[in-house]
Amino acid sequence: MSESSTFIEKIKASYAPTGSYIYLGAGILDGQVYSEAEVNLSLKMMNRHGLIAGATGTGKTRTLQLLAEQLSDAGVPVFMLDVKGDLSGLNQAGLVNSKIEERAQQLNKSFSPTAFPLEIYSLSGKLGAQMRATVLEFGPTLLSKVLDLNDTQSGVMAVIFKYADDNKMPIIDLNDLKKLVSYLSEGAGAAEIKSSYGSISTATSGTILRKIVAIEQQGLGGMFGEKSFDIDDLLERVDGKGTISLLNIADVQNQPVLYSTFLLSLLAELFNTMPEVGDLEKPKLVFFFDEAHLLFKNSSKAFLEQIETIIRLIRSKGIGVFFCTQSPTDVPESVLGQLGNRVQHALRAFTPNDVDALKKTVNTYPKSDFYQIDKVLTSLGTGQALITVLNEKGIPTEVSATMLTPPRSVMGPLSPADFEHLVNKSKMYAKYKDAIDPESAYEMLTKKINDQAELTAQEKQQKALQKQEEQGNKPKPGEKSLVEQVMGATITRQIGKEIVRGIFGMLTGKKTRSKTGGFFGF
């Protein structure tokens, strides 16, 4: 048997799922595409997570697109990050051109242009339905990541959340957080928490407040608050197809930590609220985490532990997570070891760091009888990838250099008019358009501060009155007492005289007329 025949048979045997699957493409050997050597990914294994990696311009975004399309066809909802705003074309059927016709001919597959149900979200609210989360849903660890706090400041953030929880004060938006930081770092609040929680220095509170204000000045304060995003909205289906939800971050690309952490907060919410379902025939949702290296960069130990825990356990909730980044070395080993499905686009080896990354990547692949992995990885063309996935028994498949099938929707953004129409007619846009301001920590603390101020004012007034009364009952130096003042009054002296005359009259038996013409008699 020739090498090509052996290759075809091994690929066919390795990538032959019995249930539903995604067609990725066909195997390549010595530059030749063998359409019979189909490379498929079992839907059942999509919740074992995956990695899509490769240098800039090698086709990672289009790989995300073709995966999202076929998941939608299978009734599986998808959530994706749209970094450049060029994935909105999923809502329109693609156009046939010579390159697509050539690809379809190589794969021996017909090309059927198709549109897919799409919802577009935005963190700023300018490029889609407003996507929000409460500060409480973020939690102290993720919020510290967003604000780029050091370990000391992160510890203070944890104290603030603990105080709010103990005192039943919901932290909904950034106004709540700012009020808490100010209250607990000075005045009555500082004294209140000193024994139970410890003191918060003005330097630390000042730093936290400045970083919160910086988020607001960038127009992103609206992503914190109510109405908070309901994760059930990610599970929508239209005409049997899974809805593809895009988070458009084209206007906040310069805030990578913010949007990557927001994605993780959504993932954490899914993890905390979705029920245990075990291994399903197909996932309930697949979550694509583009620009994943931004999530892990300069992350604290607590942050990485939180990611690792979520990725390890969320598959039992029926959720699949795929990270998309430039190099596998961007992902920590503790997370990388849990990603069973690998789509590796071309890597470049222009610098010593590139060469080192290439060597590490090669070591993560199973041994191949058909390829020298390092040479293949540096010679893959656009739309080609080195693939190994888990079969239905959880065993890694044969490594296959693969010509990927092209997406069937538009590979680019919608026109401005079509984009605006899609967003404005969306029920999600209407649902999340207006913010809600419920009673929360800000209002509760404001009332508490006002009540304390009113009580203090009453106490001061009471003390002043008491002091005034005490001073009013005591004559000042050189001043006659009230009795003395009364006895010294003119009319008092006159009455005294008349009383004396009356008494004298009684003793002598004579009546005495007063100067006023009246008589005093007894």
Coordinates of C-alpha atoms in Angstrom, one line a residue:
M1 CA 0.0 0.0 0.0
S2 CA 1.4 3.4 -1.0
E3 CA 2.0 6.1 1.6
S4 CA -0.9 8.2 0.3
S5 CA -3.3 5.2 0.6
T6 CA -2.0 4.5 4.1
F7 CA -2.5 8.2 5.0
I8 CA -6.1 8.2 3.7
E9 CA -7.0 5.1 5.6
K10 CA -5.5 6.2 8.9
I11 CA -7.2 9.7 8.7
K12 CA -10.6 8.1 7.7
A13 CA -10.4 5.7 10.6
S14 CA -9.2 8.3 13.1
Y15 CA -11.8 11.0 12.2
A16 CA -14.9 8.9 11.8
P17 CA -17.4 9.8 14.6
T18 CA -20.6 7.8 14.8
G19 CA -22.8 10.7 15.9
S20 CA -23.1 14.3 14.7
Y21 CA -19.9 16.2 13.8
I22 CA -18.4 19.3 12.3
Y23 CA -16.6 18.9 9.0
L24 CA -13.3 20.7 9.2
G25 CA -11.7 19.8 5.9
A26 CA -9.5 17.2 4.2
G27 CA -6.0 15.9 4.9
I28 CA -2.9 17.2 3.1
L29 CA 0.1 15.0 2.4
D30 CA 3.2 16.3 0.5
G31 CA 1.2 19.3 -0.7
Q32 CA -1.7 17.2 -2.1
V33 CA -5.2 17.5 -0.7
Y34 CA -7.0 14.1 -0.4
S35 CA -10.7 14.8 -0.2
E36 CA -11.4 11.2 0.9
A37 CA -9.3 11.9 4.1
E38 CA -12.0 13.9 5.8
V39 CA -11.2 15.6 9.1
N40 CA -14.2 15.7 11.4
L41 CA -14.8 16.9 15.0
S42 CA -17.4 15.0 17.0
L43 CA -20.0 17.4 18.5
K44 CA -20.0 15.1 21.5
M45 CA -16.4 16.1 22.2
M46 CA -16.9 19.8 21.8
N47 CA -17.3 20.2 25.6
R48 CA -13.7 18.9 26.0
H49 CA -12.6 22.4 25.0
G50 CA -10.1 23.4 22.4
L51 CA -7.4 25.7 21.1
I52 CA -7.2 27.6 17.8
A53 CA -3.7 29.2 17.4
G54 CA -1.6 30.7 14.7
A55 CA 0.3 33.8 13.6
T56 CA -1.5 36.9 12.5
G57 CA -3.1 36.6 9.0
T58 CA -3.1 32.8 8.9
G59 CA -6.9 32.4 9.0
K60 CA -7.8 31.9 12.7
T61 CA -10.9 34.2 12.4
R62 CA -12.2 32.3 9.4
T63 CA -11.7 29.0 11.4
L64 CA -13.8 30.5 14.1
Q65 CA -16.5 31.4 11.6
L66 CA -16.7 28.0 10.0
L67 CA -17.0 26.4 13.4
A68 CA -19.7 28.8 14.5
E69 CA -21.7 28.2 11.3
Q70 CA -21.7 24.4 11.6
L71 CA -22.5 24.6 15.3
S72 CA -25.5 26.8 14.5
D73 CA -26.6 24.3 11.8
A74 CA -26.6 21.6 14.5
G75 CA -28.8 23.8 16.8
V76 CA -25.9 24.7 19.1
P77 CA -25.8 28.4 20.2
V78 CA -22.4 30.1 20.0
F79 CA -20.9 33.1 21.8
M80 CA -17.9 34.8 20.1
L81 CA -15.8 37.9 20.5
D82 CA -15.6 40.1 17.4
V83 CA -12.4 42.0 17.9
K84 CA -12.3 43.9 14.6
G85 CA -16.1 44.0 13.9
D86 CA -15.7 41.8 10.8
L87 CA -17.8 38.8 11.9
S88 CA -21.1 40.5 11.4
G89 CA -21.2 39.0 7.9
L90 CA -22.4 35.8 9.4
N91 CA -25.9 37.2 9.0
Q92 CA -25.6 37.2 5.2
A93 CA -25.1 34.5 2.7
G94 CA -21.6 34.4 1.3
L95 CA -20.6 35.2 -2.3
V96 CA -19.0 32.7 -4.6
N97 CA -15.6 33.6 -6.1
S98 CA -12.8 31.8 -7.9
K99 CA -10.8 31.0 -4.6
I100 CA -13.9 29.5 -3.0
E101 CA -14.7 27.5 -6.1
E102 CA -11.1 26.2 -6.1
R103 CA -11.3 25.3 -2.5
A104 CA -14.6 23.5 -2.9
Q105 CA -13.2 21.5 -5.9
Q106 CA -10.1 20.4 -3.8
L107 CA -12.4 19.2 -1.0
N108 CA -14.9 17.7 -3.4
K109 CA -17.7 19.6 -1.6
S110 CA -20.4 21.9 -3.0
F111 CA -20.5 25.4 -1.7
S112 CA -23.9 26.5 -0.4
P113 CA -24.0 30.2 0.6
T114 CA -26.0 30.5 3.9
A115 CA -27.0 33.2 6.4
F116 CA -27.1 32.6 10.1
P117 CA -29.2 34.0 13.0
L118 CA -27.1 36.7 14.7
E119 CA -27.3 38.9 17.8
I120 CA -24.7 41.7 18.3
Y121 CA -23.8 43.0 21.7
S122 CA -21.5 45.9 22.8
L123 CA -19.8 46.9 26.1
S124 CA -20.3 50.6 25.3
G125 CA -23.8 50.2 23.9
K126 CA -22.8 51.9 20.7
L127 CA -22.2 48.9 18.5
G128 CA -25.0 46.6 19.6
A129 CA -27.2 45.7 22.5
Q130 CA -25.8 46.9 25.8
M131 CA -24.1 44.0 27.6
R132 CA -23.9 44.6 31.4
A133 CA -22.9 42.9 34.5
T134 CA -23.3 44.1 38.1
V135 CA -20.1 44.8 40.1
L136 CA -21.2 42.0 42.4
E137 CA -21.3 39.5 39.6
F138 CA -17.8 40.4 38.7
G139 CA -16.6 39.8 42.2
P140 CA -13.4 41.2 43.8
T141 CA -10.9 39.0 41.9
L142 CA -12.1 39.8 38.4
L143 CA -12.7 43.5 39.3
S144 CA -9.2 43.8 40.6
K145 CA -8.0 42.4 37.2
V146 CA -10.1 45.0 35.4
L147 CA -8.7 47.8 37.5
D148 CA -5.2 46.5 37.4
L149 CA -4.8 46.5 41.2
N150 CA -1.8 45.2 43.0
D151 CA -2.0 42.5 45.7
T152 CA -2.5 45.0 48.5
Q153 CA -5.2 46.9 46.6
S154 CA -6.9 43.6 45.6
G155 CA -7.0 42.6 49.3
V156 CA -8.8 45.9 50.1
M157 CA -11.2 45.1 47.3
A158 CA -12.0 41.8 48.9
V159 CA -12.6 43.6 52.3
I160 CA -15.0 46.0 50.6
F161 CA -17.0 43.1 49.1
K162 CA -17.1 41.3 52.4
Y163 CA -18.4 44.4 54.2
A164 CA -21.1 44.9 51.6
D165 CA -22.1 41.2 51.9
D166 CA -22.2 41.2 55.7
N167 CA -24.3 44.4 55.7
K168 CA -26.7 43.3 52.8
M169 CA -25.6 46.1 50.5
P170 CA -25.8 45.1 46.8
I171 CA -23.0 46.5 44.7
I172 CA -24.7 47.1 41.4
D173 CA -22.7 49.8 39.6
L174 CA -19.6 51.9 39.9
N175 CA -21.4 54.6 42.0
D176 CA -22.0 51.9 44.6
L177 CA -18.4 50.9 44.6
K178 CA -17.1 54.5 44.8
K179 CA -19.4 55.2 47.7
L180 CA -18.2 52.1 49.6
V181 CA -14.6 52.9 49.0
S182 CA -15.0 56.5 50.3
Y183 CA -17.2 55.6 53.3
L184 CA -14.9 52.8 54.5
S185 CA -11.7 54.7 54.2
E186 CA -12.6 57.8 56.1
G187 CA -14.9 59.1 58.9
A188 CA -17.5 57.0 60.6
G189 CA -17.0 54.1 58.1
A190 CA -13.3 53.8 58.8
A191 CA -14.0 53.6 62.5
E192 CA -16.8 51.1 61.9
I193 CA -14.6 48.5 60.1
K194 CA -11.4 49.0 62.0
S195 CA -11.8 46.2 64.5
S196 CA -13.6 43.6 62.3
Y197 CA -12.0 44.2 58.8
G198 CA -9.0 46.4 59.3
S199 CA -8.2 49.9 58.2
I200 CA -8.0 51.1 54.6
S201 CA -5.4 53.8 53.9
T202 CA -6.3 56.9 52.1
A203 CA -3.5 56.2 49.6
T204 CA -5.0 52.8 48.6
S205 CA -8.6 54.1 48.5
G206 CA -7.4 57.0 46.4
T207 CA -5.7 54.7 43.9
I208 CA -8.8 52.5 43.6
L209 CA -11.1 55.6 43.1
R210 CA -8.8 57.0 40.4
K211 CA -8.9 53.7 38.4
I212 CA -12.7 53.5 38.7
V213 CA -13.0 57.1 37.4
A214 CA -10.6 56.2 34.5
I215 CA -13.1 53.5 33.4
E216 CA -15.9 55.9 33.5
Q217 CA -14.0 58.6 31.5
Q218 CA -13.5 56.0 28.7
G219 CA -17.3 55.7 28.4
L220 CA -17.4 52.1 29.8
G221 CA -19.1 52.7 33.1
G222 CA -22.4 51.6 31.5
M223 CA -21.2 48.0 31.4
F224 CA -21.6 47.8 35.1
G225 CA -25.2 47.8 36.4
E226 CA -28.7 46.7 35.7
K227 CA -30.3 45.4 33.7
S228 CA -27.7 42.7 34.0
F229 CA -27.2 40.4 31.1
D230 CA -29.3 37.2 31.3
I231 CA -27.2 34.2 30.2
D232 CA -30.3 32.4 29.1
D233 CA -30.3 34.8 26.2
L234 CA -27.1 33.1 24.9
L235 CA -29.1 29.9 24.5
E236 CA -31.6 31.2 21.9
R237 CA -32.5 29.3 18.7
V238 CA -34.1 30.5 15.5
D239 CA -35.8 28.1 13.1
G240 CA -33.9 25.3 14.6
K241 CA -30.5 27.0 14.3
G242 CA -28.4 28.0 17.2
T243 CA -28.1 31.8 17.6
I244 CA -24.6 33.2 17.1
S245 CA -24.0 36.0 19.7
L246 CA -21.2 38.4 18.9
L247 CA -19.6 40.8 21.4
N248 CA -18.4 43.6 19.1
I249 CA -15.4 45.3 20.8
A250 CA -14.2 47.3 17.8
D251 CA -14.6 50.5 19.8
V252 CA -12.8 49.3 22.9
Q253 CA -9.9 47.4 21.4
N254 CA -7.5 49.5 23.5
Q255 CA -9.0 48.0 26.7
P256 CA -8.1 44.3 26.3
V257 CA -8.0 43.6 30.0
L258 CA -11.5 45.0 30.4
Y259 CA -13.2 43.0 27.6
S260 CA -11.3 39.7 28.2
T261 CA -12.2 39.9 31.9
F262 CA -15.8 40.6 31.1
L263 CA -15.9 37.4 29.0
L264 CA -14.5 35.5 31.9
S265 CA -17.2 36.9 34.1
L266 CA -19.8 35.6 31.7
L267 CA -18.1 32.2 31.7
A268 CA -18.1 32.3 35.5
E269 CA -21.8 33.1 35.5
L270 CA -22.5 30.2 33.2
F271 CA -20.5 28.0 35.5
N272 CA -22.3 29.1 38.6
T273 CA -25.9 29.0 37.2
M274 CA -26.1 26.2 34.7
P275 CA -27.1 22.7 35.9
E276 CA -25.0 19.6 35.8
V277 CA -25.8 17.6 32.7
G278 CA -22.7 15.3 32.1
D279 CA -21.7 14.4 28.6
L280 CA -24.3 15.2 26.0
E281 CA -24.6 14.2 22.3
K282 CA -23.9 17.9 21.5
P283 CA -23.0 20.9 23.8
K284 CA -25.6 23.3 25.1
L285 CA -23.3 26.2 24.2
V286 CA -19.8 26.8 22.7
F287 CA -17.9 29.8 24.0
F288 CA -15.0 31.1 21.7
F289 CA -12.5 33.2 23.6
D290 CA -10.6 35.2 21.0
E291 CA -7.3 37.1 21.9
A292 CA -6.9 34.7 24.8
H293 CA -3.3 35.8 25.5
L294 CA -4.8 39.1 26.9
L295 CA -6.7 37.2 29.5
F296 CA -3.6 35.5 31.0
K297 CA -1.1 38.3 30.7
N298 CA 0.1 39.6 34.1
S299 CA -2.6 37.6 35.9
S300 CA -2.5 37.0 39.6
K301 CA -2.3 33.5 41.0
A302 CA -5.9 33.7 42.3
F303 CA -7.1 34.8 38.9
L304 CA -5.4 31.9 37.1
E305 CA -6.7 29.5 39.7
Q306 CA -10.2 30.7 39.0
I307 CA -9.8 30.2 35.3
E308 CA -8.4 26.8 35.7
T309 CA -11.3 25.7 38.0
I310 CA -13.9 27.0 35.6
I311 CA -12.4 25.3 32.6
R312 CA -11.9 22.0 34.4
L313 CA -15.5 21.8 35.7
I314 CA -17.7 23.6 33.2
R315 CA -17.7 20.8 30.7
S316 CA -20.1 18.9 33.0
K317 CA -22.5 21.8 32.4
G318 CA -22.5 21.1 28.7
I319 CA -20.4 24.1 27.9
G320 CA -17.4 24.0 25.5
V321 CA -14.7 26.6 25.6
F322 CA -12.3 27.3 22.7
F323 CA -9.4 29.7 23.2
C324 CA -8.0 31.5 20.2
T325 CA -4.5 33.0 20.3
Q326 CA -1.3 33.4 18.4
S327 CA 0.8 30.7 20.2
P328 CA 0.0 27.8 22.5
T329 CA 2.6 29.1 24.9
D330 CA 0.2 32.1 25.5
V331 CA -2.0 29.7 27.5
P332 CA -0.8 28.5 31.0
E333 CA 0.1 24.8 31.0
S334 CA -2.6 24.1 33.7
V335 CA -5.2 25.3 31.2
L336 CA -3.6 24.1 28.0
G337 CA -3.6 20.5 29.4
Q338 CA -7.4 20.6 29.5
L339 CA -7.9 21.6 25.8
G340 CA -8.4 18.4 23.9
N341 CA -9.1 19.7 20.4
R342 CA -6.3 21.6 18.6
V343 CA -6.4 23.6 15.4
Q344 CA -3.0 25.0 14.8
H345 CA -2.4 27.5 11.9
A346 CA 1.1 28.4 10.7
L347 CA 3.7 29.6 13.2
R348 CA 6.6 31.9 12.3
A349 CA 10.1 31.4 13.5
F350 CA 11.7 34.8 12.8
T351 CA 13.1 35.4 16.3
P352 CA 14.8 33.3 19.0
N353 CA 11.5 33.6 21.0
D354 CA 9.6 32.3 18.0
V355 CA 12.0 29.4 17.6
D356 CA 11.5 28.5 21.3
A357 CA 7.7 28.7 21.1
L358 CA 7.8 26.5 18.0
K359 CA 9.8 23.8 19.9
K360 CA 7.4 23.9 22.8
T361 CA 4.4 23.6 20.4
V362 CA 5.9 20.6 18.6
N363 CA 6.3 18.8 21.9
T364 CA 2.6 19.1 22.6
Y365 CA 1.6 17.1 19.5
P366 CA 1.4 13.3 19.2
K367 CA 4.1 11.6 17.1
S368 CA 3.2 11.4 13.4
D369 CA 4.3 8.8 10.8
F370 CA 3.6 11.3 8.0
Y371 CA 4.9 14.7 9.1
Q372 CA 7.9 16.5 10.7
I373 CA 5.8 18.7 12.9
D374 CA 8.2 21.6 13.1
K375 CA 8.5 21.8 9.3
V376 CA 4.7 21.5 8.7
L377 CA 3.9 24.3 11.2
T378 CA 6.2 26.8 9.5
S379 CA 5.0 25.9 5.9
L380 CA 1.2 25.9 6.3
G381 CA -0.6 28.3 4.0
T382 CA -3.6 30.5 4.7
G383 CA -6.7 28.4 5.3
Q384 CA -4.6 25.4 6.3
A385 CA -4.0 24.0 9.8
L386 CA -2.4 21.1 11.7
I387 CA -5.2 19.4 13.5
T388 CA -5.6 16.8 16.2
V389 CA -8.9 16.3 18.2
L390 CA -10.4 13.8 20.6
N391 CA -12.3 11.0 19.2
E392 CA -15.5 9.7 20.8
K393 CA -13.4 7.5 23.1
G394 CA -11.4 10.5 24.3
I395 CA -8.3 9.4 22.4
P396 CA -6.3 12.0 20.4
T397 CA -6.7 11.5 16.6
E398 CA -3.9 11.2 14.0
V399 CA -2.2 14.6 13.4
S400 CA -3.4 15.9 10.0
A401 CA -2.3 18.9 8.0
T402 CA -5.7 20.0 6.8
M403 CA -7.2 22.1 4.0
L404 CA -10.1 23.8 5.9
T405 CA -13.5 24.2 4.4
P406 CA -14.5 27.8 3.7
P407 CA -17.2 29.7 5.6
R408 CA -20.6 29.9 3.8
S409 CA -21.5 33.4 5.0
V410 CA -19.9 36.7 4.2
M411 CA -16.3 36.8 5.3
G412 CA -16.3 40.4 6.4
P413 CA -18.5 43.0 8.1
L414 CA -22.0 44.0 7.1
S415 CA -22.5 47.3 5.4
P416 CA -23.2 50.2 7.9
A417 CA -26.9 50.3 6.8
D418 CA -27.4 46.5 7.2
F419 CA -25.5 46.6 10.5
E420 CA -27.7 49.4 11.9
H421 CA -30.9 47.6 10.7
L422 CA -29.8 44.3 12.3
V423 CA -29.1 46.0 15.7
N424 CA -32.2 48.2 15.8
K425 CA -34.6 45.4 15.0
S426 CA -33.1 43.2 17.7
K427 CA -35.2 42.3 20.6
M428 CA -32.1 42.1 22.7
Y429 CA -31.3 45.7 21.8
A430 CA -34.7 46.8 23.1
K431 CA -34.4 44.6 26.2
Y432 CA -31.1 46.0 27.4
K433 CA -31.3 49.6 26.0
D434 CA -32.3 51.4 29.2
A435 CA -30.4 51.1 32.5
I436 CA -32.2 50.5 35.8
D437 CA -31.1 52.1 39.0
P438 CA -32.4 50.0 41.9
E439 CA -31.8 50.7 45.6
S440 CA -28.3 49.5 46.3
A441 CA -25.1 50.3 48.3
Y442 CA -25.1 54.0 47.2
E443 CA -28.6 54.8 48.3
M444 CA -28.2 52.7 51.5
L445 CA -24.9 54.4 52.5
T446 CA -26.3 57.8 51.6
K447 CA -29.2 57.2 54.0
K448 CA -26.9 55.9 56.7
I449 CA -24.6 58.9 56.4
N450 CA -27.6 61.3 56.5
D451 CA -29.2 59.6 59.4
Q452 CA -25.9 59.7 61.3
A453 CA -25.5 63.4 60.5
E454 CA -29.1 64.1 61.6
L455 CA -28.5 62.2 64.8
T456 CA -25.3 64.0 65.5
A457 CA -27.0 67.3 64.9
Q458 CA -29.8 66.4 67.3
E459 CA -27.3 65.4 69.9
K460 CA -25.4 68.7 69.5
Q461 CA -28.7 70.6 69.7
Q462 CA -29.8 68.7 72.8
K463 CA -26.4 69.4 74.5
A464 CA -26.6 73.0 73.6
L465 CA -30.1 73.3 75.1
Q466 CA -29.1 71.5 78.2
K467 CA -26.1 73.7 78.7
Q468 CA -28.2 76.8 78.1
E469 CA -30.7 75.7 80.7
E470 CA -28.0 75.0 83.2
Q471 CA -26.5 78.4 82.5
G472 CA -29.9 80.1 82.7
N473 CA -30.5 78.8 86.3
K474 CA -27.2 80.2 87.7
P475 CA -26.7 84.0 88.0
K476 CA -23.6 85.3 86.4
P477 CA -21.0 87.0 88.6
G478 CA -22.4 90.3 89.9
E479 CA -25.9 89.4 88.7
K480 CA -28.9 89.1 91.1
S481 CA -30.8 85.8 91.3
L482 CA -34.3 85.5 90.1
V483 CA -35.7 85.8 93.7
E484 CA -33.6 88.9 94.3
Q485 CA -34.7 90.4 91.0
V486 CA -38.4 89.8 91.9
M487 CA -38.0 91.1 95.4
G488 CA -36.3 94.2 94.2
A489 CA -38.9 95.1 91.6
T490 CA -40.9 98.5 92.3
I491 CA -44.3 96.9 92.4
T492 CA -43.0 94.3 94.8
R493 CA -41.7 96.9 97.1
Q494 CA -45.1 98.8 96.9
I495 CA -47.1 95.6 97.7
G496 CA -44.7 95.0 100.6
K497 CA -45.4 98.4 102.1
E498 CA -49.2 98.0 101.8
I499 CA -49.0 94.6 103.5
V500 CA -47.0 96.2 106.4
R501 CA -49.6 99.0 106.7
G502 CA -52.4 96.5 106.8
I503 CA -50.8 94.5 109.5
F504 CA -50.1 97.8 111.5
G505 CA -53.8 98.7 111.1
M506 CA -54.9 95.4 112.5
L507 CA -52.7 96.0 115.5
T508 CA -54.0 99.6 116.1
G509 CA -57.6 99.0 115.0
K510 CA -57.4 101.7 112.3
K511 CA -57.9 101.3 108.5
T512 CA -55.2 102.6 106.3
R513 CA -55.8 103.9 102.8
S514 CA -53.3 103.2 100.2
K515 CA -51.9 105.8 97.9
T516 CA -53.8 104.3 95.1
G517 CA -57.1 104.5 96.9
G518 CA -57.5 100.8 97.6
F519 CA -57.7 99.0 101.0
F520 CA -55.9 96.0 102.3
G521 CA -57.8 94.2 104.9
F522 CA -57.5 90.8 106.5

